[in-house]
Protein backbone atom coordinates (compact mmCIF):
# COMPACT_ATOMS: atom_id res chain seq x y z
CA UNK A 1 0.00 0.00 0.00
CA UNK A 2 1.34 3.43 -0.98
CA UNK A 3 0.98 5.11 2.41
CA UNK A 4 0.50 8.86 2.85
CA UNK A 5 -0.20 8.81 6.60
CA UNK A 6 0.86 6.23 9.16
CA UNK A 7 -0.33 6.68 12.76
CA UNK A 8 0.52 4.24 15.53
CA UNK A 9 -0.75 4.41 19.12
CA UNK A 10 -1.11 8.18 18.93
CA UNK A 11 -1.97 9.87 22.21
CA UNK A 12 -2.55 13.47 23.20
CA UNK A 13 -3.30 14.62 26.76
CA UNK A 14 -4.43 18.08 27.82
CA UNK A 15 -3.50 19.04 31.37
CA UNK A 16 -6.07 21.26 33.11
CA UNK A 17 -4.48 23.34 35.89
CA UNK A 18 -5.91 25.51 38.63
CA UNK A 19 -5.66 29.21 37.79
CA UNK A 20 -4.66 30.14 41.34
CA UNK A 21 -2.35 27.32 42.42
CA UNK A 22 -1.26 25.95 39.02
CA UNK A 23 -1.89 22.46 40.40
CA UNK A 24 -3.14 19.82 38.02
CA UNK A 25 -6.91 19.52 38.33
CA UNK A 26 -7.40 16.80 35.72
CA UNK A 27 -5.97 15.32 32.53
CA UNK A 28 -8.13 15.12 29.42
CA UNK A 29 -7.20 12.31 27.01
CA UNK A 30 -8.08 13.88 23.67
CA UNK A 31 -6.50 10.95 21.80
CA UNK A 32 -6.15 7.61 23.53
CA UNK A 33 -3.94 5.43 21.36
CA UNK A 34 -5.36 5.64 17.83
CA UNK A 35 -3.77 3.85 14.87
CA UNK A 36 -4.61 3.99 11.17
CA UNK A 37 -3.09 4.45 7.70
CA UNK A 38 -4.19 6.61 4.79
CA UNK A 39 -3.38 5.61 1.22
CA UNK A 40 -2.09 8.14 -1.27
CA UNK A 41 -4.84 9.54 -3.48
CA UNK A 42 -7.77 8.66 -1.21
CA UNK A 43 -10.22 10.81 0.70
CA UNK A 44 -10.15 9.62 4.30
CA UNK A 45 -13.01 10.80 6.51
CA UNK A 46 -12.83 11.31 10.26
CA UNK A 47 -16.24 11.44 11.96
CA UNK A 48 -17.29 11.77 15.56
CA UNK A 49 -19.10 13.96 18.10
CA UNK A 50 -17.65 17.17 19.46
CA UNK A 51 -14.67 16.34 21.66
CA UNK A 52 -14.03 12.99 19.96
CA UNK A 53 -10.51 13.98 18.87
CA UNK A 54 -11.03 14.91 15.20
CA UNK A 55 -9.47 18.37 15.29
CA UNK A 56 -6.67 17.22 17.62
CA UNK A 57 -5.77 14.53 15.07
CA UNK A 58 -5.73 17.07 12.24
CA UNK A 59 -3.61 19.50 14.27
CA UNK A 60 -1.02 16.84 15.06
CA UNK A 61 -0.83 15.65 11.44
CA UNK A 62 -0.51 19.22 10.19
CA UNK A 63 2.31 19.86 12.74
CA UNK A 64 0.32 22.44 14.72
CA UNK A 65 0.34 20.27 17.85
CA UNK A 66 2.76 17.72 19.28
CA UNK A 67 1.56 14.29 20.40
CA UNK A 68 2.01 13.15 23.99
CA UNK A 69 3.18 9.76 22.77
CA UNK A 70 2.97 7.43 19.80
CA UNK A 71 4.10 8.11 16.24
CA UNK A 72 2.59 9.94 13.29
CA UNK A 73 4.19 10.08 9.84
CA UNK A 74 2.98 12.19 6.93
CA UNK A 75 4.36 11.27 3.51
CA UNK A 76 7.11 9.37 5.31
CA UNK A 77 8.13 12.26 7.59
CA UNK A 78 7.74 12.14 11.37
CA UNK A 79 5.60 15.03 12.68
CA UNK A 80 8.00 15.63 15.59
CA UNK A 81 11.31 15.22 13.77
CA UNK A 82 10.55 16.70 10.35
CA UNK A 83 7.77 19.35 10.68
CA UNK A 84 9.35 21.70 8.10
CA UNK A 85 9.45 18.98 5.43
CA UNK A 86 5.81 18.13 6.12
CA UNK A 87 4.65 21.75 5.96
CA UNK A 88 6.12 22.13 2.47
CA UNK A 89 3.91 19.30 1.23
CA UNK A 90 0.57 19.92 2.99
CA UNK A 91 -2.04 22.58 3.50
CA UNK A 92 -5.02 23.04 5.81
CA UNK A 93 -8.49 24.42 5.10
CA UNK A 94 -10.83 24.95 8.03
CA UNK A 95 -14.55 25.69 8.05
CA UNK A 96 -15.86 29.20 8.61
CA UNK A 97 -14.10 32.32 7.42
CA UNK A 98 -10.65 31.88 8.94
CA UNK A 99 -7.31 32.06 7.11
CA UNK A 100 -8.39 34.89 4.79
CA UNK A 101 -7.76 38.62 5.01
CA UNK A 102 -11.16 40.25 4.67
CA UNK A 103 -9.93 43.73 3.73
CA UNK A 104 -7.80 42.43 0.88
CA UNK A 105 -9.06 41.39 -2.54
CA UNK A 106 -9.06 37.83 -3.80
CA UNK A 107 -5.94 38.41 -5.89
CA UNK A 108 -4.17 40.16 -3.00
CA UNK A 109 -4.95 37.21 -0.70
CA UNK A 110 -3.66 34.70 -3.23
CA UNK A 111 -0.53 36.73 -3.97
CA UNK A 112 0.19 37.10 -0.25
CA UNK A 113 -0.04 33.36 0.41
CA UNK A 114 1.95 32.61 -2.75
CA UNK A 115 4.70 34.81 -1.34
CA UNK A 116 4.54 33.02 2.02
CA UNK A 117 4.95 29.65 0.32
CA UNK A 118 7.69 30.98 -1.95
CA UNK A 119 5.86 30.07 -5.14
CA UNK A 120 8.23 30.94 -8.02
CA UNK A 121 7.36 34.22 -9.77
CA UNK A 122 7.45 32.63 -13.23
CA UNK A 123 4.52 30.31 -12.38
CA UNK A 124 2.77 32.34 -9.68
CA UNK A 125 0.30 34.29 -11.83
CA UNK A 126 -0.82 31.26 -13.85
CA UNK A 127 -1.22 29.11 -10.72
CA UNK A 128 -3.34 31.78 -9.01
CA UNK A 129 -5.59 32.14 -12.06
CA UNK A 130 -5.91 28.37 -12.49
CA UNK A 131 -6.83 27.87 -8.83
CA UNK A 132 -9.43 30.64 -8.84
CA UNK A 133 -11.01 29.08 -11.91
CA UNK A 134 -10.93 25.66 -10.23
CA UNK A 135 -12.74 27.21 -7.25
CA UNK A 136 -15.41 28.61 -9.57
CA UNK A 137 -14.81 32.25 -8.64
CA UNK A 138 -15.79 34.70 -11.37
CA UNK A 139 -12.92 36.78 -12.72
CA UNK A 140 -14.84 40.04 -12.45
CA UNK A 141 -14.90 39.59 -8.64
CA UNK A 142 -11.19 38.83 -8.20
CA UNK A 143 -10.37 42.46 -7.36
CA UNK A 144 -13.24 42.84 -4.88
CA UNK A 145 -12.53 42.76 -1.16
CA UNK A 146 -13.15 39.36 0.40
CA UNK A 147 -15.47 40.94 2.98
CA UNK A 148 -18.01 41.48 0.16
CA UNK A 149 -18.12 37.75 -0.65
CA UNK A 150 -20.79 35.27 0.41
CA UNK A 151 -19.86 32.43 2.78
CA UNK A 152 -19.78 29.98 -0.11
CA UNK A 153 -17.44 32.18 -2.15
CA UNK A 154 -15.14 32.66 0.86
CA UNK A 155 -14.96 28.94 1.46
CA UNK A 156 -14.18 28.24 -2.20
CA UNK A 157 -11.47 30.90 -1.99
CA UNK A 158 -10.09 29.08 1.05
CA UNK A 159 -9.81 25.92 -1.06
CA UNK A 160 -7.89 27.89 -3.71
CA UNK A 161 -5.69 29.40 -1.01
CA UNK A 162 -5.05 25.91 0.42
CA UNK A 163 -3.75 24.73 -2.97
CA UNK A 164 -1.38 27.63 -3.60
CA UNK A 165 1.70 25.54 -2.70
CA UNK A 166 0.45 22.57 -4.79
CA UNK A 167 0.31 20.30 -1.71
CA UNK A 168 0.40 16.53 -1.96
CA UNK A 169 -1.84 16.32 1.09
CA UNK A 170 -4.79 18.53 2.01
CA UNK A 171 -6.61 18.67 5.35
CA UNK A 172 -10.25 19.79 5.08
CA UNK A 173 -11.61 20.39 8.58
CA UNK A 174 -15.42 20.76 8.33
CA UNK A 175 -15.12 22.82 5.11
CA UNK A 176 -18.87 23.03 4.42
CA UNK A 177 -19.93 24.19 7.89
CA UNK A 178 -22.40 27.08 7.67
CA UNK A 179 -22.88 26.80 3.91
CA UNK A 180 -26.28 26.68 2.23
CA UNK A 181 -27.11 23.53 0.20
CA UNK A 182 -25.97 25.07 -3.11
CA UNK A 183 -22.69 26.30 -1.65
CA UNK A 184 -22.05 22.93 0.02
CA UNK A 185 -22.69 21.08 -3.25
CA UNK A 186 -20.31 23.38 -5.13
CA UNK A 187 -17.60 22.73 -2.56
CA UNK A 188 -18.15 18.96 -2.70
CA UNK A 189 -17.71 19.12 -6.47
CA UNK A 190 -14.38 20.89 -5.96
CA UNK A 191 -13.29 18.12 -3.55
CA UNK A 192 -14.13 15.52 -6.21
CA UNK A 193 -11.99 17.41 -8.72
CA UNK A 194 -9.10 17.41 -6.24
CA UNK A 195 -9.34 13.64 -5.91
CA UNK A 196 -9.21 13.28 -9.70
CA UNK A 197 -6.07 15.45 -9.60
CA UNK A 198 -4.48 12.84 -7.29
CA UNK A 199 -4.61 14.82 -4.05
CA UNK A 200 -4.74 12.93 -0.77
CA UNK A 201 -7.34 14.42 1.59
CA UNK A 202 -8.31 14.03 5.22
CA UNK A 203 -11.88 15.21 5.57
CA UNK A 204 -13.70 15.89 8.84
CA UNK A 205 -17.40 16.64 8.95
CA UNK A 206 -20.58 16.29 10.99
CA UNK A 207 -22.64 15.72 7.83
CA UNK A 208 -23.04 11.98 7.30
CA UNK A 209 -24.43 12.23 3.77
CA UNK A 210 -21.43 14.32 2.77
CA UNK A 211 -19.00 11.76 4.16
CA UNK A 212 -20.87 8.95 2.43
CA UNK A 213 -20.66 10.78 -0.90
CA UNK A 214 -17.01 11.84 -0.77
CA UNK A 215 -14.95 9.50 1.39
CA UNK A 216 -13.20 6.34 0.22
CA UNK A 217 -12.78 5.21 3.84
CA UNK A 218 -14.00 6.51 7.18
CA UNK A 219 -12.84 6.31 10.78
CA UNK A 220 -15.41 7.03 13.50
CA UNK A 221 -13.89 8.42 16.69
CA UNK A 222 -15.39 8.68 20.15
CA UNK A 223 -13.66 9.86 23.33
CA UNK A 224 -10.25 9.70 21.72
CA UNK A 225 -10.58 6.16 20.37
CA UNK A 226 -11.40 4.70 16.96
CA UNK A 227 -14.73 2.88 17.17
CA UNK A 228 -14.65 1.51 13.63
CA UNK A 229 -12.96 2.06 10.28
CA UNK A 230 -13.83 1.05 6.72
CA UNK A 231 -15.46 2.12 3.46
CA UNK A 232 -18.95 3.67 3.75
CA UNK A 233 -20.41 0.59 2.05
CA UNK A 234 -18.62 -1.84 4.36
CA UNK A 235 -19.61 0.11 7.48
CA UNK A 236 -23.28 0.03 6.48
CA UNK A 237 -23.12 -3.69 5.73
CA UNK A 238 -21.24 -4.45 8.93
CA UNK A 239 -23.32 -2.44 11.36
CA UNK A 240 -26.78 -1.58 10.02
CA UNK A 241 -27.40 -3.27 6.69
CA UNK A 242 -31.16 -3.03 6.50
CA UNK A 243 -33.93 -1.76 4.27
CA UNK A 244 -37.31 -0.19 4.86
CA UNK A 245 -39.99 -1.05 2.33
CA UNK A 246 -42.96 1.30 2.16
CA UNK A 247 -46.12 0.25 0.36
CA UNK A 248 -49.22 2.39 -0.19
CA UNK A 249 -52.41 0.30 -0.26
CA UNK A 250 -56.08 1.04 -0.70
CA UNK A 251 -56.90 -1.34 2.17
CA UNK A 252 -55.49 -4.26 4.15
CA UNK A 253 -57.15 -6.90 6.35
CA UNK A 254 -56.12 -8.16 9.78
CA UNK A 255 -55.47 -11.55 8.22
CA UNK A 256 -52.96 -10.04 5.77
CA UNK A 257 -51.21 -8.16 8.60
CA UNK A 258 -50.82 -11.36 10.64
CA UNK A 259 -49.42 -13.23 7.67
CA UNK A 260 -46.95 -10.43 6.92
CA UNK A 261 -45.76 -10.33 10.54
CA UNK A 262 -44.98 -14.04 10.40
CA UNK A 263 -42.88 -13.84 7.24
CA UNK A 264 -39.28 -15.02 7.58
CA UNK A 265 -37.68 -11.88 6.18
CA UNK A 266 -39.83 -9.29 7.97
CA UNK A 267 -38.01 -7.96 11.03
CA UNK A 268 -40.53 -5.32 11.97
CA UNK A 269 -43.74 -3.96 10.50
CA UNK A 270 -46.15 -1.09 11.17
CA UNK A 271 -49.08 0.53 9.41
CA UNK A 272 -50.25 4.11 9.23
CA UNK A 273 -53.40 5.58 7.69
CA UNK A 274 -52.82 8.71 5.62
CA UNK A 275 -55.32 10.41 3.32
CA UNK A 276 -57.60 7.36 3.25
CA UNK A 277 -54.73 5.10 2.21
CA UNK A 278 -52.81 2.52 4.23
CA UNK A 279 -49.04 3.03 4.42
CA UNK A 280 -47.27 -0.21 5.26
CA UNK A 281 -43.66 0.02 6.58
CA UNK A 282 -41.57 -3.15 6.65
CA UNK A 283 -37.99 -3.40 8.00
CA UNK A 284 -35.82 -6.18 6.59
CA UNK A 285 -32.22 -7.18 6.03
CA UNK A 286 -33.02 -9.20 2.90
CA UNK A 287 -34.72 -6.78 0.55
CA UNK A 288 -35.37 -8.86 -2.56
CA UNK A 289 -36.58 -11.88 -0.58
CA UNK A 290 -38.83 -9.72 1.59
CA UNK A 291 -40.35 -7.94 -1.42
CA UNK A 292 -41.15 -11.24 -3.13
CA UNK A 293 -42.79 -12.78 -0.06
CA UNK A 294 -44.73 -9.58 0.78
CA UNK A 295 -46.10 -9.36 -2.76
CA UNK A 296 -47.20 -12.99 -2.55
CA UNK A 297 -49.14 -12.25 0.65
CA UNK A 298 -50.70 -9.10 -0.81
CA UNK A 299 -51.77 -10.78 -4.05
CA UNK A 300 -55.16 -9.36 -5.02
CA UNK A 301 -54.78 -6.13 -3.01
CA UNK A 302 -54.16 -3.05 -5.22
CA UNK A 303 -50.71 -1.58 -4.51
CA UNK A 304 -50.55 2.11 -5.40
CA UNK A 305 -46.85 2.72 -4.78
CA UNK A 306 -43.70 1.03 -3.49
CA UNK A 307 -40.49 2.66 -2.27
CA UNK A 308 -37.36 1.19 -0.68
CA UNK A 309 -35.05 3.07 1.66
CA UNK A 310 -31.60 1.64 2.37
CA UNK A 311 -29.74 2.19 5.65
CA UNK A 312 -27.46 5.23 5.67
CA UNK A 313 -24.14 6.18 7.21
CA UNK A 314 -26.14 8.22 9.70
CA UNK A 315 -27.79 5.00 10.86
CA UNK A 316 -24.32 3.52 11.45
CA UNK A 317 -23.23 6.63 13.36
CA UNK A 318 -26.31 6.64 15.59
CA UNK A 319 -26.07 2.90 16.26
CA UNK A 320 -22.40 3.09 17.27
CA UNK A 321 -22.53 6.30 19.28
CA UNK A 322 -26.12 6.33 20.51
CA UNK A 323 -28.02 9.48 21.48
CA UNK A 324 -25.98 10.43 24.52
CA UNK A 325 -23.68 12.87 22.76
CA UNK A 326 -24.36 16.56 22.45
CA UNK A 327 -23.82 17.58 18.86
CA UNK A 328 -24.20 21.29 19.43
Short mmCIF file of C-alpha atoms in Angstrom, two decimals, residues 38-285:
data_model
loop_
_atom_site.label_atom_id
_atom_site.label_comp_id
_atom_site.label_asym_id
_atom_site.label_seq_id
_atom_site.Cartn_x
_atom_site.Cartn_y
_atom_site.Cartn_z
CA UNK A 38 -4.19 6.61 4.79
CA UNK A 39 -3.38 5.61 1.22
CA UNK A 40 -2.09 8.14 -1.27
CA UNK A 41 -4.84 9.54 -3.48
CA UNK A 42 -7.77 8.66 -1.21
CA UNK A 43 -10.22 10.81 0.70
CA UNK A 44 -10.15 9.62 4.30
CA UNK A 45 -13.01 10.80 6.51
CA UNK A 46 -12.83 11.31 10.26
CA UNK A 47 -16.24 11.44 11.96
CA UNK A 48 -17.29 11.77 15.56
CA UNK A 49 -19.10 13.96 18.10
CA UNK A 50 -17.65 17.17 19.46
CA UNK A 51 -14.67 16.34 21.66
CA UNK A 52 -14.03 12.99 19.96
CA UNK A 53 -10.51 13.98 18.87
CA UNK A 54 -11.03 14.91 15.20
CA UNK A 55 -9.47 18.37 15.29
CA UNK A 56 -6.67 17.22 17.62
CA UNK A 57 -5.77 14.53 15.07
CA UNK A 58 -5.73 17.07 12.24
CA UNK A 59 -3.61 19.50 14.27
CA UNK A 60 -1.02 16.84 15.06
CA UNK A 61 -0.83 15.65 11.44
CA UNK A 62 -0.51 19.22 10.19
CA UNK A 63 2.31 19.86 12.74
CA UNK A 64 0.32 22.44 14.72
CA UNK A 65 0.34 20.27 17.85
CA UNK A 66 2.76 17.72 19.28
CA UNK A 67 1.56 14.29 20.40
CA UNK A 68 2.01 13.15 23.99
CA UNK A 69 3.18 9.76 22.77
CA UNK A 70 2.97 7.43 19.80
CA UNK A 71 4.10 8.11 16.24
CA UNK A 72 2.59 9.94 13.29
CA UNK A 73 4.19 10.08 9.84
CA UNK A 74 2.98 12.19 6.93
CA UNK A 75 4.36 11.27 3.51
CA UNK A 76 7.11 9.37 5.31
CA UNK A 77 8.13 12.26 7.59
CA UNK A 78 7.74 12.14 11.37
CA UNK A 79 5.60 15.03 12.68
CA UNK A 80 8.00 15.63 15.59
CA UNK A 81 11.31 15.22 13.77
CA UNK A 82 10.55 16.70 10.35
CA UNK A 83 7.77 19.35 10.68
CA UNK A 84 9.35 21.70 8.10
CA UNK A 85 9.45 18.98 5.43
CA UNK A 86 5.81 18.13 6.12
CA UNK A 87 4.65 21.75 5.96
CA UNK A 88 6.12 22.13 2.47
CA UNK A 89 3.91 19.30 1.23
CA UNK A 90 0.57 19.92 2.99
CA UNK A 91 -2.04 22.58 3.50
CA UNK A 92 -5.02 23.04 5.81
CA UNK A 93 -8.49 24.42 5.10
CA UNK A 94 -10.83 24.95 8.03
CA UNK A 95 -14.55 25.69 8.05
CA UNK A 96 -15.86 29.20 8.61
CA UNK A 97 -14.10 32.32 7.42
CA UNK A 98 -10.65 31.88 8.94
CA UNK A 99 -7.31 32.06 7.11
CA UNK A 100 -8.39 34.89 4.79
CA UNK A 101 -7.76 38.62 5.01
CA UNK A 102 -11.16 40.25 4.67
CA UNK A 103 -9.93 43.73 3.73
CA UNK A 104 -7.80 42.43 0.88
CA UNK A 105 -9.06 41.39 -2.54
CA UNK A 106 -9.06 37.83 -3.80
CA UNK A 107 -5.94 38.41 -5.89
CA UNK A 108 -4.17 40.16 -3.00
CA UNK A 109 -4.95 37.21 -0.70
CA UNK A 110 -3.66 34.70 -3.23
CA UNK A 111 -0.53 36.73 -3.97
CA UNK A 112 0.19 37.10 -0.25
CA UNK A 113 -0.04 33.36 0.41
CA UNK A 114 1.95 32.61 -2.75
CA UNK A 115 4.70 34.81 -1.34
CA UNK A 116 4.54 33.02 2.02
CA UNK A 117 4.95 29.65 0.32
CA UNK A 118 7.69 30.98 -1.95
CA UNK A 119 5.86 30.07 -5.14
CA UNK A 120 8.23 30.94 -8.02
CA UNK A 121 7.36 34.22 -9.77
CA UNK A 122 7.45 32.63 -13.23
CA UNK A 123 4.52 30.31 -12.38
CA UNK A 124 2.77 32.34 -9.68
CA UNK A 125 0.30 34.29 -11.83
CA UNK A 126 -0.82 31.26 -13.85
CA UNK A 127 -1.22 29.11 -10.72
CA UNK A 128 -3.34 31.78 -9.01
CA UNK A 129 -5.59 32.14 -12.06
CA UNK A 130 -5.91 28.37 -12.49
CA UNK A 131 -6.83 27.87 -8.83
CA UNK A 132 -9.43 30.64 -8.84
CA UNK A 133 -11.01 29.08 -11.91
CA UNK A 134 -10.93 25.66 -10.23
CA UNK A 135 -12.74 27.21 -7.25
CA UNK A 136 -15.41 28.61 -9.57
CA UNK A 137 -14.81 32.25 -8.64
CA UNK A 138 -15.79 34.70 -11.37
CA UNK A 139 -12.92 36.78 -12.72
CA UNK A 140 -14.84 40.04 -12.45
CA UNK A 141 -14.90 39.59 -8.64
CA UNK A 142 -11.19 38.83 -8.20
CA UNK A 143 -10.37 42.46 -7.36
CA UNK A 144 -13.24 42.84 -4.88
CA UNK A 145 -12.53 42.76 -1.16
CA UNK A 146 -13.15 39.36 0.40
CA UNK A 147 -15.47 40.94 2.98
CA UNK A 148 -18.01 41.48 0.16
CA UNK A 149 -18.12 37.75 -0.65
CA UNK A 150 -20.79 35.27 0.41
CA UNK A 151 -19.86 32.43 2.78
CA UNK A 152 -19.78 29.98 -0.11
CA UNK A 153 -17.44 32.18 -2.15
CA UNK A 154 -15.14 32.66 0.86
CA UNK A 155 -14.96 28.94 1.46
CA UNK A 156 -14.18 28.24 -2.20
CA UNK A 157 -11.47 30.90 -1.99
CA UNK A 158 -10.09 29.08 1.05
CA UNK A 159 -9.81 25.92 -1.06
CA UNK A 160 -7.89 27.89 -3.71
CA UNK A 161 -5.69 29.40 -1.01
CA UNK A 162 -5.05 25.91 0.42
CA UNK A 163 -3.75 24.73 -2.97
CA UNK A 164 -1.38 27.63 -3.60
CA UNK A 165 1.70 25.54 -2.70
CA UNK A 166 0.45 22.57 -4.79
CA UNK A 167 0.31 20.30 -1.71
CA UNK A 168 0.40 16.53 -1.96
CA UNK A 169 -1.84 16.32 1.09
CA UNK A 170 -4.79 18.53 2.01
CA UNK A 171 -6.61 18.67 5.35
CA UNK A 172 -10.25 19.79 5.08
CA UNK A 173 -11.61 20.39 8.58
CA UNK A 174 -15.42 20.76 8.33
CA UNK A 175 -15.12 22.82 5.11
CA UNK A 176 -18.87 23.03 4.42
CA UNK A 177 -19.93 24.19 7.89
CA UNK A 178 -22.40 27.08 7.67
CA UNK A 179 -22.88 26.80 3.91
CA UNK A 180 -26.28 26.68 2.23
CA UNK A 181 -27.11 23.53 0.20
CA UNK A 182 -25.97 25.07 -3.11
CA UNK A 183 -22.69 26.30 -1.65
CA UNK A 184 -22.05 22.93 0.02
CA UNK A 185 -22.69 21.08 -3.25
CA UNK A 186 -20.31 23.38 -5.13
CA UNK A 187 -17.60 22.73 -2.56
CA UNK A 188 -18.15 18.96 -2.70
CA UNK A 189 -17.71 19.12 -6.47
CA UNK A 190 -14.38 20.89 -5.96
CA UNK A 191 -13.29 18.12 -3.55
CA UNK A 192 -14.13 15.52 -6.21
CA UNK A 193 -11.99 17.41 -8.72
CA UNK A 194 -9.10 17.41 -6.24
CA UNK A 195 -9.34 13.64 -5.91
CA UNK A 196 -9.21 13.28 -9.70
CA UNK A 197 -6.07 15.45 -9.60
CA UNK A 198 -4.48 12.84 -7.29
CA UNK A 199 -4.61 14.82 -4.05
CA UNK A 200 -4.74 12.93 -0.77
CA UNK A 201 -7.34 14.42 1.59
CA UNK A 202 -8.31 14.03 5.22
CA UNK A 203 -11.88 15.21 5.57
CA UNK A 204 -13.70 15.89 8.84
CA UNK A 205 -17.40 16.64 8.95
CA UNK A 206 -20.58 16.29 10.99
CA UNK A 207 -22.64 15.72 7.83
CA UNK A 208 -23.04 11.98 7.30
CA UNK A 209 -24.43 12.23 3.77
CA UNK A 210 -21.43 14.32 2.77
CA UNK A 211 -19.00 11.76 4.16
CA UNK A 212 -20.87 8.95 2.43
CA UNK A 213 -20.66 10.78 -0.90
CA UNK A 214 -17.01 11.84 -0.77
CA UNK A 215 -14.95 9.50 1.39
CA UNK A 216 -13.20 6.34 0.22
CA UNK A 217 -12.78 5.21 3.84
CA UNK A 218 -14.00 6.51 7.18
CA UNK A 219 -12.84 6.31 10.78
CA UNK A 220 -15.41 7.03 13.50
CA UNK A 221 -13.89 8.42 16.69
CA UNK A 222 -15.39 8.68 20.15
CA UNK A 223 -13.66 9.86 23.33
CA UNK A 224 -10.25 9.70 21.72
CA UNK A 225 -10.58 6.16 20.37
CA UNK A 226 -11.40 4.70 16.96
CA UNK A 227 -14.73 2.88 17.17
CA UNK A 228 -14.65 1.51 13.63
CA UNK A 229 -12.96 2.06 10.28
CA UNK A 230 -13.83 1.05 6.72
CA UNK A 231 -15.46 2.12 3.46
CA UNK A 232 -18.95 3.67 3.75
CA UNK A 233 -20.41 0.59 2.05
CA UNK A 234 -18.62 -1.84 4.36
CA UNK A 235 -19.61 0.11 7.48
CA UNK A 236 -23.28 0.03 6.48
CA UNK A 237 -23.12 -3.69 5.73
CA UNK A 238 -21.24 -4.45 8.93
CA UNK A 239 -23.32 -2.44 11.36
CA UNK A 240 -26.78 -1.58 10.02
CA UNK A 241 -27.40 -3.27 6.69
CA UNK A 242 -31.16 -3.03 6.50
CA UNK A 243 -33.93 -1.76 4.27
CA UNK A 244 -37.31 -0.19 4.86
CA UNK A 245 -39.99 -1.05 2.33
CA UNK A 246 -42.96 1.30 2.16
CA UNK A 247 -46.12 0.25 0.36
CA UNK A 248 -49.22 2.39 -0.19
CA UNK A 249 -52.41 0.30 -0.26
CA UNK A 250 -56.08 1.04 -0.70
CA UNK A 251 -56.90 -1.34 2.17
CA UNK A 252 -55.49 -4.26 4.15
CA UNK A 253 -57.15 -6.90 6.35
CA UNK A 254 -56.12 -8.16 9.78
CA UNK A 255 -55.47 -11.55 8.22
CA UNK A 256 -52.96 -10.04 5.77
CA UNK A 257 -51.21 -8.16 8.60
CA UNK A 258 -50.82 -11.36 10.64
CA UNK A 259 -49.42 -13.23 7.67
CA UNK A 260 -46.95 -10.43 6.92
CA UNK A 261 -45.76 -10.33 10.54
CA UNK A 262 -44.98 -14.04 10.40
CA UNK A 263 -42.88 -13.84 7.24
CA UNK A 264 -39.28 -15.02 7.58
CA UNK A 265 -37.68 -11.88 6.18
CA UNK A 266 -39.83 -9.29 7.97
CA UNK A 267 -38.01 -7.96 11.03
CA UNK A 268 -40.53 -5.32 11.97
CA UNK A 269 -43.74 -3.96 10.50
CA UNK A 270 -46.15 -1.09 11.17
CA UNK A 271 -49.08 0.53 9.41
CA UNK A 272 -50.25 4.11 9.23
CA UNK A 273 -53.40 5.58 7.69
CA UNK A 274 -52.82 8.71 5.62
CA UNK A 275 -55.32 10.41 3.32
CA UNK A 276 -57.60 7.36 3.25
CA UNK A 277 -54.73 5.10 2.21
CA UNK A 278 -52.81 2.52 4.23
CA UNK A 279 -49.04 3.03 4.42
CA UNK A 280 -47.27 -0.21 5.26
CA UNK A 281 -43.66 0.02 6.58
CA UNK A 282 -41.57 -3.15 6.65
CA UNK A 283 -37.99 -3.40 8.00
CA UNK A 284 -35.82 -6.18 6.59
CA UNK A 285 -32.22 -7.18 6.03
#
